[in-house]
Short mmCIF file of C-alpha atoms and ligand atoms in Angstrom, two decimals:
data_model
loop_
_atom_site.label_atom_id
_atom_site.label_comp_id
_atom_site.label_asym_id
_atom_site.label_seq_id
_atom_site.Cartn_x
_atom_site.Cartn_y
_atom_site.Cartn_z
CA MET I 1 -21.35 -10.68 -18.45
CA LYS I 2 -18.26 -12.05 -20.06
CA ARG I 3 -14.68 -11.44 -20.08
CA ASP I 4 -13.56 -8.75 -22.54
CA THR I 5 -12.50 -10.04 -25.96
CA GLY I 6 -9.20 -11.92 -25.46
CA GLN I 7 -9.38 -11.84 -21.72
CA ASN I 8 -8.17 -15.19 -21.02
CA ARG I 9 -5.18 -15.58 -18.64
CA ALA I 10 -2.96 -17.36 -21.18
CA ILE I 11 -2.93 -14.15 -23.27
CA THR I 12 -3.42 -11.36 -20.67
CA SER I 13 -0.81 -12.67 -18.24
CA LYS I 14 1.73 -11.85 -20.92
CA TRP I 15 0.87 -8.24 -21.04
CA ARG I 16 3.26 -5.92 -19.36
CA PRO I 17 2.15 -4.08 -16.02
CA ALA I 18 1.18 -0.74 -17.66
CA THR I 19 -1.05 -2.64 -20.03
CA GLN I 20 -2.57 -4.71 -17.18
CA ALA I 21 -3.29 -1.49 -15.33
CA VAL I 22 -5.55 -0.27 -18.14
CA ARG I 23 -7.07 -3.53 -19.41
CA GLY I 24 -6.40 -6.45 -16.98
CA GLY I 25 -9.34 -8.29 -15.60
CA THR I 26 -11.98 -6.34 -17.66
CA TRP I 27 -15.36 -8.06 -17.95
CA ARG I 28 -18.05 -6.63 -20.32
CA SER I 29 -21.78 -6.98 -20.24
CA GLU I 30 -23.82 -7.67 -23.39
CA GLN I 31 -23.93 -3.80 -23.89
CA GLY I 32 -20.20 -3.78 -24.62
CA GLU I 33 -19.46 -0.79 -22.34
CA THR I 34 -15.87 0.47 -22.65
CA SER I 35 -15.77 1.61 -19.00
CA GLU I 36 -16.14 -1.09 -16.38
CA ALA I 37 -19.65 -1.38 -14.97
CA ILE I 38 -20.58 -0.87 -11.32
CA PHE I 39 -22.74 -3.67 -9.90
CA VAL I 40 -24.40 -2.26 -6.86
CA THR I 41 -26.06 -5.46 -5.70
CA SER I 42 -25.90 -7.43 -2.45
CA GLY I 43 -27.47 -10.62 -3.97
CA TYR I 44 -27.95 -12.60 -7.06
CA SER I 45 -30.90 -14.54 -8.42
CA TYR I 46 -30.75 -17.98 -10.08
CA ASP I 47 -32.60 -19.87 -12.77
CA ASP I 48 -33.45 -22.79 -10.45
CA ALA I 49 -32.77 -24.18 -7.01
CA GLN I 50 -30.13 -26.74 -8.29
CA SER I 51 -27.96 -24.08 -9.70
CA VAL I 52 -27.89 -22.22 -6.31
CA ALA I 53 -26.81 -25.48 -4.67
CA ALA I 54 -24.15 -26.05 -7.37
CA ARG I 55 -22.83 -22.51 -6.81
CA PHE I 56 -22.67 -22.85 -3.17
CA ALA I 57 -20.82 -26.18 -3.59
CA GLY I 58 -18.32 -24.41 -5.92
CA GLU I 59 -19.20 -26.78 -8.69
CA GLU I 60 -20.64 -24.05 -10.95
CA PRO I 61 -19.13 -20.63 -11.56
CA GLY I 62 -21.25 -17.54 -10.48
CA MET I 63 -21.76 -15.36 -7.61
CA THR I 64 -23.95 -15.93 -4.62
CA TYR I 65 -23.58 -12.90 -2.26
CA SER I 66 -21.57 -9.72 -2.36
CA ARG I 67 -19.76 -10.57 0.81
CA THR I 68 -18.26 -13.46 -1.05
CA GLN I 69 -17.93 -11.83 -4.55
CA ASN I 70 -19.19 -9.07 -6.69
CA PRO I 71 -18.40 -8.54 -10.45
CA THR I 72 -16.95 -5.02 -10.09
CA VAL I 73 -14.87 -6.15 -7.18
CA GLN I 74 -13.68 -9.18 -8.98
CA MET I 75 -12.54 -7.04 -11.91
CA LEU I 76 -10.39 -5.05 -9.57
CA GLU I 77 -8.89 -8.17 -7.94
CA GLU I 78 -7.98 -9.65 -11.23
CA ARG I 79 -6.50 -6.41 -12.48
CA ILE I 80 -4.35 -5.92 -9.31
CA ALA I 81 -3.19 -9.68 -9.49
CA LEU I 82 -2.18 -9.26 -13.14
CA MET I 83 -0.43 -6.01 -12.48
CA GLU I 84 1.45 -7.52 -9.57
CA GLY I 85 2.34 -10.81 -11.30
CA ALA I 86 0.51 -12.66 -8.39
CA GLU I 87 -1.44 -15.85 -8.62
CA ALA I 88 -4.40 -14.27 -6.76
CA CYS I 89 -5.60 -11.06 -5.08
CA ARG I 90 -8.43 -10.14 -2.79
CA VAL I 91 -9.46 -6.60 -1.93
CA GLN I 92 -10.70 -5.16 1.44
CA ALA I 93 -12.44 -2.06 2.73
CA SER I 94 -9.32 -0.28 3.73
CA GLY I 95 -5.56 -0.59 3.87
CA MET I 96 -5.79 -1.53 7.50
CA ALA I 97 -8.37 -4.17 6.77
CA ALA I 98 -5.82 -5.62 4.28
CA MET I 99 -2.94 -5.49 6.73
CA SER I 100 -4.92 -6.92 9.70
CA ALA I 101 -6.41 -9.65 7.44
CA ALA I 102 -3.01 -10.68 6.15
CA MET I 103 -1.90 -11.13 9.78
CA LEU I 104 -4.97 -12.54 11.41
CA CYS I 105 -5.75 -15.07 8.60
CA TYR I 106 -2.31 -16.64 9.03
CA LEU I 107 -1.20 -16.38 12.65
CA SER I 108 -2.39 -18.25 15.70
CA ALA I 109 -1.89 -18.23 19.44
CA GLY I 110 1.68 -19.29 20.18
CA ASP I 111 3.16 -17.90 16.94
CA HIS I 112 5.65 -15.29 16.72
CA MET I 113 6.11 -12.50 14.14
CA VAL I 114 8.88 -10.00 13.37
CA ILE I 115 7.95 -6.52 12.18
CA ALA I 116 10.13 -3.56 10.99
CA ARG I 117 9.60 -0.97 13.74
CA ALA I 118 9.05 1.87 11.35
CA ALA I 119 5.56 1.20 10.08
CA PHE I 120 2.22 2.87 9.64
CA GLY I 121 0.79 3.84 13.15
CA PRO I 122 -2.30 1.64 13.08
CA THR I 123 -0.19 -1.36 11.81
CA ARG I 124 1.95 -0.93 14.92
CA TRP I 125 -1.23 -0.61 17.12
CA VAL I 126 -2.35 -4.03 15.73
CA THR I 127 1.05 -5.64 16.32
CA ASP I 128 1.63 -4.00 19.74
CA ASN I 129 -1.81 -4.25 21.15
CA LEU I 130 -4.18 -6.49 19.27
CA LEU I 131 -2.00 -9.56 18.35
CA PRO I 132 -0.67 -10.04 21.92
CA ARG I 133 -4.29 -10.23 23.28
CA PHE I 134 -4.59 -13.37 21.10
CA GLY I 135 -1.27 -14.91 22.23
CA ILE I 136 0.77 -13.88 19.25
CA GLU I 137 4.17 -12.56 20.18
CA VAL I 138 5.76 -9.67 18.12
CA THR I 139 9.30 -8.46 17.94
CA PRO I 140 9.87 -5.04 16.37
CA VAL I 141 13.29 -4.67 14.72
CA ASP I 142 15.22 -1.91 12.77
CA GLY I 143 14.11 -3.05 9.37
CA ARG I 144 17.22 -1.64 7.77
CA ASP I 145 19.39 -4.04 9.61
CA ASN I 146 19.56 -7.44 7.90
CA ASP I 147 21.33 -9.03 10.95
CA ALA I 148 18.50 -7.83 13.26
CA TRP I 149 16.01 -9.81 11.31
CA ALA I 150 18.11 -12.95 11.51
CA LYS I 151 18.74 -12.52 15.33
CA ALA I 152 14.91 -12.09 15.95
CA ILE I 153 14.04 -15.45 14.48
CA LYS I 154 12.62 -18.02 16.99
CA PRO I 155 11.55 -21.67 16.38
CA ASN I 156 7.84 -20.35 16.31
CA THR I 157 8.39 -17.42 13.88
CA LYS I 158 5.72 -17.55 11.31
CA MET I 159 5.83 -14.05 9.70
CA PHE I 160 8.09 -11.21 8.64
CA PHE I 161 6.10 -8.03 8.03
CA PHE I 162 7.50 -4.66 6.78
CA GLU I 163 6.78 -1.70 4.66
CA THR I 164 9.46 -0.06 2.42
CA PRO I 165 9.82 2.81 2.03
CA ALA I 166 8.48 3.08 5.59
CA ASN I 167 6.12 5.70 6.97
CA PRO I 168 7.25 8.47 7.79
CA THR I 169 11.01 7.91 8.36
CA MET I 170 11.54 6.54 4.79
CA ASP I 171 13.61 3.56 6.12
CA ILE I 172 14.29 1.12 3.30
CA VAL I 173 14.30 -2.62 3.91
CA ASP I 174 16.44 -4.87 1.68
CA ILE I 175 13.61 -6.83 0.13
CA ARG I 176 15.74 -9.51 -1.55
CA ALA I 177 17.84 -10.25 1.54
CA VAL I 178 15.06 -10.20 4.16
CA CYS I 179 12.56 -12.28 2.01
CA ALA I 180 15.35 -14.78 1.22
CA LEU I 181 16.00 -15.12 4.93
CA ALA I 182 12.39 -15.64 5.63
CA ARG I 183 12.11 -18.33 2.90
CA GLU I 184 15.14 -20.16 4.29
CA HIS I 185 13.40 -20.51 7.64
CA GLY I 186 9.87 -21.33 6.28
CA ILE I 187 8.62 -17.85 7.45
CA LEU I 188 6.00 -15.99 5.36
CA SER I 189 7.22 -12.57 4.24
CA VAL I 190 4.56 -9.87 3.92
CA VAL I 191 5.36 -6.42 2.35
CA ASP I 192 3.17 -3.39 2.69
CA ASN I 193 3.86 -1.78 -0.66
CA ALA I 194 1.59 1.28 -0.26
CA PHE I 195 4.27 3.89 -0.60
CA ALA I 196 5.52 2.53 -3.98
CA SER I 197 2.75 0.57 -5.72
CA SER I 198 3.53 -2.03 -8.34
CA ALA I 199 4.38 0.80 -10.72
CA LEU I 200 7.53 1.47 -8.74
CA GLN I 201 8.43 -1.66 -6.78
CA ARG I 202 7.65 -5.22 -7.31
CA PRO I 203 8.10 -7.24 -4.13
CA LEU I 204 7.00 -10.58 -5.41
CA GLU I 205 9.74 -10.52 -8.05
CA LEU I 206 12.18 -9.67 -5.27
CA GLY I 207 11.18 -12.84 -3.26
CA ALA I 208 8.16 -11.68 -1.06
CA ASP I 209 5.37 -14.15 -0.37
CA VAL I 210 2.64 -11.68 0.11
CA VAL I 211 2.17 -8.01 -0.99
CA ALA I 212 -0.44 -5.88 0.87
CA TYR I 213 -1.80 -2.44 -0.07
CA ALA I 214 -3.56 0.58 1.09
CA ALA I 215 -5.16 1.14 -2.41
CA THR I 216 -6.39 4.29 -0.71
CA LYS I 217 -2.98 5.90 -1.59
CA LEU I 218 -1.29 5.71 -5.09
CA MET I 219 -3.76 3.18 -6.59
CA ASP I 220 -6.78 5.46 -6.20
CA GLY I 221 -4.35 8.35 -6.52
CA GLN I 222 -6.99 11.12 -6.27
CA GLY I 223 -7.95 10.87 -2.55
CA ARG I 224 -11.47 9.57 -3.09
CA VAL I 225 -11.91 6.16 -1.50
CA LEU I 226 -10.39 3.79 1.13
CA ALA I 227 -9.47 0.39 -0.12
CA GLY I 228 -7.02 -2.39 0.55
CA ALA I 229 -5.54 -5.36 -1.34
CA VAL I 230 -3.68 -8.55 -0.48
CA CYS I 231 -1.82 -10.44 -3.25
CA GLY I 232 -0.02 -13.72 -3.08
CA SER I 233 -0.06 -17.39 -4.09
CA ALA I 234 -3.42 -19.05 -4.88
CA ASP I 235 -2.80 -21.30 -1.85
CA PHE I 236 -2.35 -18.40 0.57
CA ILE I 237 -5.29 -16.28 -0.90
CA ASN I 238 -7.80 -19.05 -1.37
CA ASN I 239 -6.98 -21.22 1.70
CA LYS I 240 -5.96 -18.61 4.37
CA LEU I 241 -7.27 -15.18 3.37
CA LEU I 242 -10.41 -16.00 1.66
CA PRO I 243 -12.10 -18.06 4.48
CA TYR I 244 -11.13 -15.34 6.85
CA GLN I 245 -12.39 -12.46 4.74
CA ARG I 246 -15.68 -14.24 3.64
CA ASN I 247 -16.58 -15.00 7.20
CA THR I 248 -15.49 -11.79 8.97
CA GLY I 249 -16.60 -9.36 6.13
CA PRO I 250 -14.05 -6.56 5.69
CA ILE I 251 -15.06 -6.33 2.01
CA LEU I 252 -14.78 -3.52 -0.42
CA SER I 253 -17.87 -1.82 -1.86
CA PRO I 254 -18.47 -2.14 -5.65
CA PHE I 255 -18.40 1.69 -5.94
CA SER I 256 -15.02 1.96 -4.19
CA ALA I 257 -13.65 -0.95 -6.28
CA TRP I 258 -14.79 0.98 -9.43
CA VAL I 259 -13.12 4.13 -8.30
CA VAL I 260 -9.81 2.20 -7.76
CA LEU I 261 -10.24 0.42 -11.08
CA LYS I 262 -10.30 3.82 -12.85
CA GLY I 263 -7.43 5.06 -10.80
CA LEU I 264 -5.22 2.13 -11.81
CA GLU I 265 -5.58 3.22 -15.44
CA THR I 266 -3.32 6.29 -14.71
CA LEU I 267 -1.16 4.76 -11.92
CA ASP I 268 1.99 4.46 -14.01
CA LEU I 269 1.81 8.00 -15.25
CA ARG I 270 1.12 9.54 -11.91
CA ALA I 271 3.59 7.36 -9.89
CA VAL I 272 6.45 8.38 -12.26
CA LYS I 273 5.55 12.03 -12.62
CA GLN I 274 5.01 12.52 -8.92
CA SER I 275 8.25 10.85 -8.16
CA GLU I 276 10.00 13.18 -10.56
CA ASN I 277 8.36 16.20 -8.96
CA ALA I 278 9.29 14.86 -5.58
CA LEU I 279 12.95 14.78 -6.59
CA GLU I 280 12.83 18.37 -7.62
CA VAL I 281 11.17 19.53 -4.38
CA GLY I 282 13.57 17.25 -2.36
CA ARG I 283 16.74 18.84 -4.02
CA PHE I 284 15.36 22.23 -3.06
CA LEU I 285 14.60 21.32 0.50
CA GLU I 286 18.23 19.82 0.96
CA GLN I 287 19.49 23.38 0.46
CA ARG I 288 16.90 24.86 2.80
CA VAL I 289 16.43 22.58 5.87
CA PRO I 290 18.73 20.72 8.30
CA ARG I 291 17.59 17.24 7.27
CA VAL I 292 15.77 15.68 4.42
CA LEU I 293 14.85 11.94 4.59
CA PHE I 294 14.30 10.96 1.01
CA PRO I 295 15.80 7.67 -0.37
CA GLY I 296 15.43 9.08 -3.93
CA LEU I 297 18.28 11.50 -3.18
CA PRO I 298 21.95 10.35 -3.51
CA SER I 299 22.49 11.97 -0.02
CA HIS I 300 20.37 9.33 1.59
CA PRO I 301 22.37 6.47 3.13
CA GLN I 302 20.25 3.86 1.63
CA HIS I 303 20.08 5.45 -1.89
CA ALA I 304 21.88 2.65 -3.67
CA LEU I 305 19.66 -0.08 -2.11
CA THR I 306 16.56 1.97 -2.93
CA MET I 307 17.42 2.31 -6.58
CA SER I 308 18.27 -1.47 -6.73
CA GLN I 309 14.74 -2.44 -5.81
CA MET I 310 12.59 0.63 -7.00
CA ARG I 311 12.05 2.12 -10.44
CA TYR I 312 11.52 5.61 -8.87
CA ALA I 313 11.62 6.44 -5.13
CA GLY I 314 8.06 7.64 -4.97
CA PRO I 315 6.20 10.91 -4.17
CA ILE I 316 6.50 10.90 -0.42
CA PHE I 317 9.40 11.94 1.82
CA SER I 318 9.96 13.59 5.23
CA PHE I 319 12.17 16.51 6.45
CA GLU I 320 12.93 18.03 9.66
CA VAL I 321 12.85 21.70 10.64
CA GLU I 322 14.54 23.24 13.66
CA GLY I 323 12.31 24.24 16.55
CA GLY I 324 10.39 21.03 17.13
CA ARG I 325 6.69 20.57 17.05
CA ASP I 326 5.80 24.35 17.26
CA LYS I 327 7.97 25.30 14.23
CA ALA I 328 6.72 22.19 12.30
CA MET I 329 3.07 23.28 12.83
CA ALA I 330 4.01 26.85 12.00
CA VAL I 331 5.41 25.74 8.66
CA LEU I 332 2.14 23.80 7.89
CA ASN I 333 0.03 26.86 8.88
CA ALA I 334 2.07 29.09 6.50
CA LEU I 335 1.40 27.07 3.39
CA SER I 336 -0.85 28.58 0.72
CA LEU I 337 -0.83 25.98 -2.06
CA ILE I 338 0.09 22.65 -0.36
CA ASP I 339 -2.77 21.34 1.79
CA ILE I 340 -2.37 20.31 5.39
CA SER I 341 -3.60 16.67 5.08
CA ASN I 342 -2.45 13.40 6.50
CA ASN I 343 -3.30 11.56 3.24
CA ILE I 344 -0.68 10.48 0.76
CA GLY I 345 -0.58 9.12 -2.87
CA ASP I 346 -2.88 11.96 -3.88
CA ALA I 347 -2.44 13.99 -7.06
CA LYS I 348 -2.63 17.10 -4.78
CA SER I 349 0.43 17.92 -2.71
CA LEU I 350 -0.26 17.37 1.02
CA MET I 351 1.77 17.85 4.20
CA THR I 352 1.40 16.56 7.71
CA HIS I 353 3.10 16.52 11.09
CA PRO I 354 3.33 12.67 11.79
CA ALA I 355 3.96 12.91 15.51
CA SER I 356 0.61 14.56 16.12
CA THR I 357 -1.37 12.77 13.42
CA THR I 358 -0.54 9.50 11.63
CA HIS I 359 1.70 8.34 14.49
CA SER I 360 -0.08 9.99 17.43
CA SER I 361 -1.64 6.69 18.68
CA LEU I 362 1.90 5.51 19.52
CA SER I 363 3.65 6.21 22.76
CA PRO I 364 6.44 8.85 22.73
CA ALA I 365 8.88 6.10 23.36
CA VAL I 366 7.70 3.95 20.39
CA ARG I 367 7.78 7.08 18.25
CA ALA I 368 11.35 7.86 19.37
CA ASP I 369 12.44 4.31 18.69
CA MET I 370 11.01 4.59 15.17
CA GLY I 371 12.77 7.91 14.59
CA VAL I 372 9.60 10.03 14.36
CA THR I 373 10.76 13.37 15.80
CA GLU I 374 8.71 16.43 16.79
CA GLY I 375 10.23 18.54 14.06
CA MET I 376 9.49 16.05 11.34
CA VAL I 377 7.20 16.95 8.52
CA ARG I 378 5.96 14.56 5.73
CA ILE I 379 5.21 15.65 2.24
CA ASN I 380 3.22 13.91 -0.52
CA VAL I 381 4.21 15.59 -3.75
CA GLY I 382 1.46 15.79 -6.37
CA LEU I 383 1.05 16.68 -9.93
CA GLU I 384 1.26 20.49 -9.63
CA ASP I 385 4.15 22.23 -11.29
CA PRO I 386 7.03 21.44 -8.89
CA GLN I 387 8.24 25.08 -9.04
CA ASP I 388 4.99 26.26 -7.54
CA LEU I 389 5.43 23.81 -4.72
CA ILE I 390 9.08 24.86 -4.15
CA ASP I 391 7.81 28.54 -4.08
CA ASP I 392 5.12 27.72 -1.46
CA LEU I 393 7.57 25.86 0.72
CA ASP I 394 10.11 28.63 0.40
CA GLN I 395 7.68 31.31 1.45
CA ALA I 396 6.31 29.17 4.30
CA LEU I 397 9.79 28.57 5.78
CA THR I 398 10.72 32.30 5.39
CA GLN I 399 7.49 33.32 7.03
CA VAL I 400 8.21 31.35 10.17
CA GLY I 401 11.77 32.57 10.34
CA LEU I 402 13.52 29.48 8.89
C1 LIG Y 501 -2.34 4.50 4.61
C2 LIG Y 501 -1.59 3.31 4.86
C3 LIG Y 501 -2.16 2.15 5.39
C4 LIG Y 501 -3.58 2.01 5.92
O1 LIG Y 501 -4.53 2.31 4.80
P1 LIG Y 501 -6.00 2.83 5.08
O2 LIG Y 501 -6.68 2.65 3.76
O3 LIG Y 501 -5.92 4.26 5.56
O4 LIG Y 501 -6.59 1.91 6.12
C5 LIG Y 501 -1.33 1.12 5.59
N1 LIG Y 501 -0.06 1.15 5.39
C6 LIG Y 501 0.59 2.25 4.81
C7 LIG Y 501 2.04 2.30 4.47
C8 LIG Y 501 -0.11 3.41 4.59
O5 LIG Y 501 0.37 4.48 4.00
#
């Protein structure tokens, strides 16, 4: 096993992100395979006992056990780090393993963190229920309000955490301003970039310290595997995240790592095309339903901010129909092309009712505070012809009397 020809960081780190997505981090065996190899192995054997000891001591390169490292997994980690422009990256078994690892590896009892209130449901479960059990205090704020972040800071504030665009209300956080505020106060800023991916938004370049992913979403992009990733400085990844991850074990399987590696090769194409399709579908819905929450559209109050920090606004947005939960569910049931599914980032168009699915673990009060209404529907726009998606939505709305 050796790095692909020319795969030394001095050269590869100069490649642009779209090149990294196809080539970054590739290792090749003596067979010279063009597609990355899958190493389905839990252990490794050694020439002699001394070299095992040297590997365990970190004095010799080489792997010791797949909870600590695996060649296929390492290829993915190097590729994501190069795409992201991060010093280092580690991948996890799911997006939630990534989010919880980023928090738990860094925070201790007595610390305080601030989170943008509009967040993925399980992320809020971790911050509302799990962290307080370990003496970590959490303040949710309206992530769109820069002053709210400033006002929430306490002497023991250690972390800012937010996603942008946020699920499912599509709130946008001003990455530059909020991360600059964090840095000023010695607070670690962590951005969940799952809705955008590095193809559309590059938080580290905008001042974030750590970027975390559900690689399940746009990075796999075809709805196949769950995966997570955390990117940041070598110090954060090697000294905080890695000891946590190696000892608690939320690691990614080599097979899933391989699937994501292959997904990354088409990430740029998919993210751009799905974003363009989403704009077409969004423009149609604006004429058809009372409210569309899509920062990619000029009608969105945060459109200018969005376009100042994103290349495209992504494939996911929400809209509201009149008639609450019953009508929202009726629209889903009337679809004939778009699938009812709570996943996102897939090349297939998918729709869900967040209040009864992705955000059902939250109390009605928390949902209301986040702006998740009963009539809200979220759509992931895929790679189908957008006119077919528009036709499907139009007939579904008509069928239920909207
Ligand atoms: C899906 C998602 C997660 C969680 O990822 P899993 O792979 O499902 O665990 C976290 N954050 C955001 C924004 C997501 O969309």
